[in-house]
XYZ file of C-alpha atoms in Angstrom:
300
model
C 60.162 104.535 152.009
C 59.611 103.060 155.460
C 56.141 102.743 156.753
C 56.696 105.471 159.342
C 58.018 107.813 156.774
C 55.906 110.499 155.285
C 55.414 109.941 151.415
C 57.571 112.243 149.334
C 54.604 113.768 147.774
C 53.474 114.898 151.174
C 57.014 116.283 151.727
C 56.871 118.120 148.502
C 53.435 119.414 149.106
C 54.418 120.871 152.515
C 57.512 122.625 150.935
C 55.657 124.111 148.076
C 52.686 125.261 150.373
C 55.246 126.813 152.818
C 57.001 128.708 149.902
C 53.515 129.574 148.470
C 52.558 131.315 151.735
C 55.836 133.147 151.818
C 55.362 134.430 148.431
C 51.859 135.445 149.306
C 53.140 137.380 152.475
C 55.782 139.120 150.158
C 52.939 140.458 148.083
C 52.080 137.822 145.217
C 48.408 137.638 145.554
C 47.738 135.010 143.054
C 50.751 132.726 142.857
C 49.022 130.249 140.562
C 47.876 132.786 138.150
C 51.470 134.213 137.835
C 53.083 130.825 137.641
C 50.747 129.214 134.963
C 49.908 132.167 132.866
C 51.116 135.850 133.518
C 54.774 135.032 133.621
C 54.902 133.825 129.917
C 52.647 136.752 128.440
C 55.232 139.298 127.431
C 54.534 142.853 126.640
C 53.742 141.864 122.892
C 51.415 139.387 123.718
C 51.382 135.463 123.033
C 49.744 133.210 120.620
C 46.658 131.657 122.490
C 47.138 128.431 120.707
C 50.757 128.189 121.917
C 49.884 128.926 125.547
C 49.128 125.259 126.668
C 52.563 123.979 125.460
C 54.400 127.021 126.930
C 52.845 126.568 130.441
C 52.581 122.773 130.244
C 48.694 122.656 130.985
C 45.558 121.358 129.322
C 43.990 123.463 126.765
C 40.847 123.204 129.030
C 42.664 124.849 132.001
C 44.394 127.459 129.827
C 40.999 128.473 128.163
C 39.462 128.840 131.617
C 42.256 131.179 132.807
C 42.290 133.224 129.684
C 38.718 133.625 129.513
C 38.618 134.757 133.342
C 41.127 137.427 132.629
C 39.287 138.710 129.615
C 36.070 138.995 131.411
C 37.491 141.015 134.108
C 39.441 143.361 131.898
C 42.905 141.892 132.674
C 43.510 140.653 129.120
C 42.319 141.055 125.598
C 42.411 138.535 122.803
C 42.660 139.871 119.290
C 43.346 137.793 116.218
C 44.327 134.892 118.358
C 46.783 136.895 120.419
C 46.536 137.323 124.136
C 47.765 140.667 125.458
C 47.598 141.718 129.088
C 46.120 144.959 130.010
C 47.970 147.505 132.034
C 46.751 146.357 135.366
C 47.728 142.644 134.637
C 51.154 143.849 133.353
C 51.698 145.792 136.602
C 50.724 142.570 138.634
C 52.869 140.394 136.599
C 55.972 142.522 137.457
C 54.874 143.099 140.930
C 54.258 139.439 141.750
C 57.441 138.393 139.907
C 59.429 140.592 142.204
C 57.472 139.334 145.459
C 58.116 135.674 144.486
C 61.897 136.398 143.977
C 62.283 138.141 147.263
C 60.335 135.330 148.864
C 62.561 132.736 147.608
C 65.651 134.396 148.618
C 64.390 134.695 152.260
C 62.584 131.335 152.596
C 64.309 129.122 155.118
C 64.322 126.001 153.046
C 65.803 127.415 149.764
C 69.706 126.519 150.297
C 68.862 122.942 151.485
C 66.593 121.789 148.771
C 67.693 123.648 145.640
C 70.351 121.295 144.597
C 68.512 118.022 145.113
C 65.526 119.515 143.432
C 67.536 120.412 140.276
C 68.905 116.842 140.150
C 65.472 115.333 140.565
C 63.493 117.532 138.217
C 66.316 117.310 135.530
C 65.722 113.705 135.242
C 61.896 113.759 134.856
C 61.096 112.764 131.355
C 58.522 115.473 130.820
C 58.268 119.278 131.337
C 55.469 120.124 133.912
C 53.583 123.312 134.912
C 55.137 125.893 137.238
C 52.284 125.369 139.836
C 50.183 122.252 140.108
C 46.826 122.574 138.171
C 44.371 119.915 137.226
C 43.047 118.974 133.780
C 40.046 121.137 134.209
C 37.739 122.665 136.699
C 35.972 119.238 137.397
C 39.112 116.998 137.064
C 42.049 117.348 139.560
C 44.107 114.762 137.643
C 47.157 116.282 135.626
C 46.513 114.254 132.541
C 42.816 113.897 132.457
C 43.086 110.011 132.115
C 42.702 109.587 128.428
C 41.649 113.231 127.801
C 42.821 114.779 124.592
C 43.288 118.446 125.918
C 46.671 117.583 127.778
C 49.695 117.166 125.518
C 52.890 115.993 127.110
C 56.035 118.266 126.540
C 59.179 116.102 126.357
C 62.205 117.341 128.452
C 65.562 117.566 126.529
C 67.670 115.480 129.035
C 70.910 116.751 127.359
C 70.040 120.474 127.990
C 69.968 122.393 131.215
C 66.303 122.788 132.117
C 66.620 123.661 135.716
C 69.218 126.019 136.714
C 67.362 129.196 135.450
C 63.957 128.004 136.894
C 62.617 129.312 140.277
C 62.440 127.177 143.286
C 58.607 127.565 143.241
C 58.620 125.978 139.811
C 61.013 123.322 140.723
C 58.979 122.103 143.512
C 55.865 122.181 141.420
C 57.535 120.157 138.654
C 58.667 117.680 141.155
C 55.288 117.260 142.699
C 53.454 117.271 139.234
C 55.826 114.749 137.951
C 55.309 112.617 141.043
C 51.529 112.860 140.481
C 51.679 111.983 136.847
C 53.673 108.741 137.816
C 50.931 107.927 140.507
C 48.097 108.520 138.042
C 49.582 105.947 135.745
C 49.036 103.413 138.670
C 45.790 104.630 140.344
C 42.848 106.024 138.323
C 42.315 108.972 140.403
C 43.979 112.175 141.379
C 46.686 111.989 143.995
C 44.803 114.164 146.273
C 42.081 111.563 146.769
C 44.646 109.102 147.791
C 46.240 111.617 150.185
C 42.974 112.540 151.998
C 41.439 108.961 151.934
C 44.464 107.657 153.485
C 44.531 110.279 156.304
C 40.908 110.665 156.976
C 38.946 107.416 156.288
C 39.044 104.027 158.106
C 36.310 101.617 157.688
C 33.751 103.386 159.577
C 31.531 106.190 158.251
C 32.697 109.829 158.684
C 30.362 112.747 159.205
C 30.213 114.825 156.088
C 31.196 117.962 158.066
C 34.477 116.190 159.047
C 35.577 115.195 155.728
C 38.528 117.002 154.184
C 37.388 120.196 152.428
C 39.799 119.468 149.523
C 37.661 116.309 148.556
C 34.852 118.579 147.985
C 32.141 115.946 148.957
C 28.706 117.669 148.709
C 26.414 114.904 149.898
C 23.996 115.477 146.940
C 25.326 112.764 144.670
C 26.666 115.258 142.248
C 30.216 116.006 143.577
C 33.176 114.397 141.734
C 33.922 111.521 144.283
C 30.183 110.571 144.502
C 29.829 110.572 140.745
C 32.857 108.435 140.096
C 31.606 105.867 142.886
C 34.376 106.487 145.376
C 32.063 107.586 148.263
C 28.485 107.344 149.246
C 26.562 109.673 151.579
C 23.464 108.531 153.370
C 20.573 110.521 154.778
C 22.278 111.015 157.893
C 25.086 112.770 156.131
C 27.635 110.036 156.937
C 30.243 109.380 154.239
C 31.447 105.864 153.502
C 34.127 104.827 151.034
C 32.769 102.447 148.383
C 34.604 99.309 147.329
C 36.156 101.473 144.740
C 37.019 104.207 147.182
C 38.618 101.547 149.566
C 40.784 100.318 146.567
C 41.921 103.940 145.921
C 42.842 104.384 149.751
C 44.484 101.087 150.073
C 46.512 101.579 146.889
C 47.820 104.946 147.888
C 50.670 103.950 150.132
C 52.022 101.228 147.899
C 51.642 103.515 144.824
C 53.448 106.346 146.293
C 56.232 104.159 147.525
C 56.648 102.606 144.071
C 56.768 106.033 142.509
C 59.409 107.334 144.791
C 61.432 103.966 144.169
C 61.163 104.435 140.432
C 62.134 108.136 140.010
C 65.843 108.856 139.814
C 67.515 110.896 142.494
C 64.594 110.648 145.008
C 66.884 109.677 147.926
C 68.880 112.869 148.104
C 65.754 115.010 147.687
C 63.968 113.112 150.434
C 66.878 113.700 152.694
C 66.750 117.489 152.004
C 62.886 117.667 152.270
C 63.112 116.009 155.759
C 65.081 118.771 157.037
C 61.953 120.797 156.769
C 59.282 120.912 159.471
C 56.608 118.642 158.115
C 53.662 118.068 160.514
C 50.680 116.789 158.515
C 49.456 115.065 155.209
C 48.365 117.862 152.939
C 48.240 118.677 149.213
C 47.898 121.870 147.214
C 44.216 122.560 146.777
C 44.047 124.285 143.384
C 40.586 125.005 142.396
C 38.783 127.087 139.662
C 37.636 130.119 141.472
C 36.532 132.347 138.605
C 37.207 136.184 139.132
C 40.299 137.277 137.281
C 42.447 134.509 138.881
C 40.602 131.568 137.183
C 42.486 128.804 139.193
C 43.925 129.483 142.635
C 45.497 127.743 145.649
C 42.573 127.832 148.235
C 43.592 125.851 151.397
C 44.746 128.969 153.098
C 41.507 130.831 152.378
C 39.000 128.656 154.320
């Protein structure tokens, strides 16, 4: 990756967000909920304990989603089995159709499907069908040394990609990239993306910080508690020494990840045919309601 090139994670993020918006316009109201939960719950229900492995997410994240569905009458849990109610079953089918239609009409589908399959098929682990952090307060995939996320090995001798949706392939590519990044930098990749894009050495007004960083200015938000930023009485935000380390490590780390992952070059070439204008990253947050986690960057 040359210095003037956009990092591959940004290219993947733009493609994923572009397809997500297309799915939403087609009628899939909660793409994250469908991808990471509803799609795997059949008419006979599913063992709650099996869900984290099935969707490749942490137990913490899955528990939050199931509890949200149950509170709002979209699911019932009986004897350890999660069953969808009629309204959720209808949405599962409706959103599946919308996503299929969106993928068929999305302009980037034909260019990137093949390179994505080649790239994802060589990732050592299976990943979620939409990016989602370890929990509501931790946007890392693995949660550092957390015990709630269990890796699922990919069978490299089997076909694990041809029947998978384009949305899921983009997600797995981005999540796989993020996991490799997390092995090099002890922060989620979104912090690196936005520290690199928004912060120089001078303070930044709190109101101008990227919303995805969720810097509150009260000392309690994640990046403040983890010592990456400081907010003074004038509501100016400064990167701490640790924050500058995260910012400065971002570009070398994403360059190293792209170099290390097989089949990156053809995928980059395909992604570069898309219209990418800005550094961005899917902003998936816990929003409560029936959705649990949702991609919120288009809702601000």
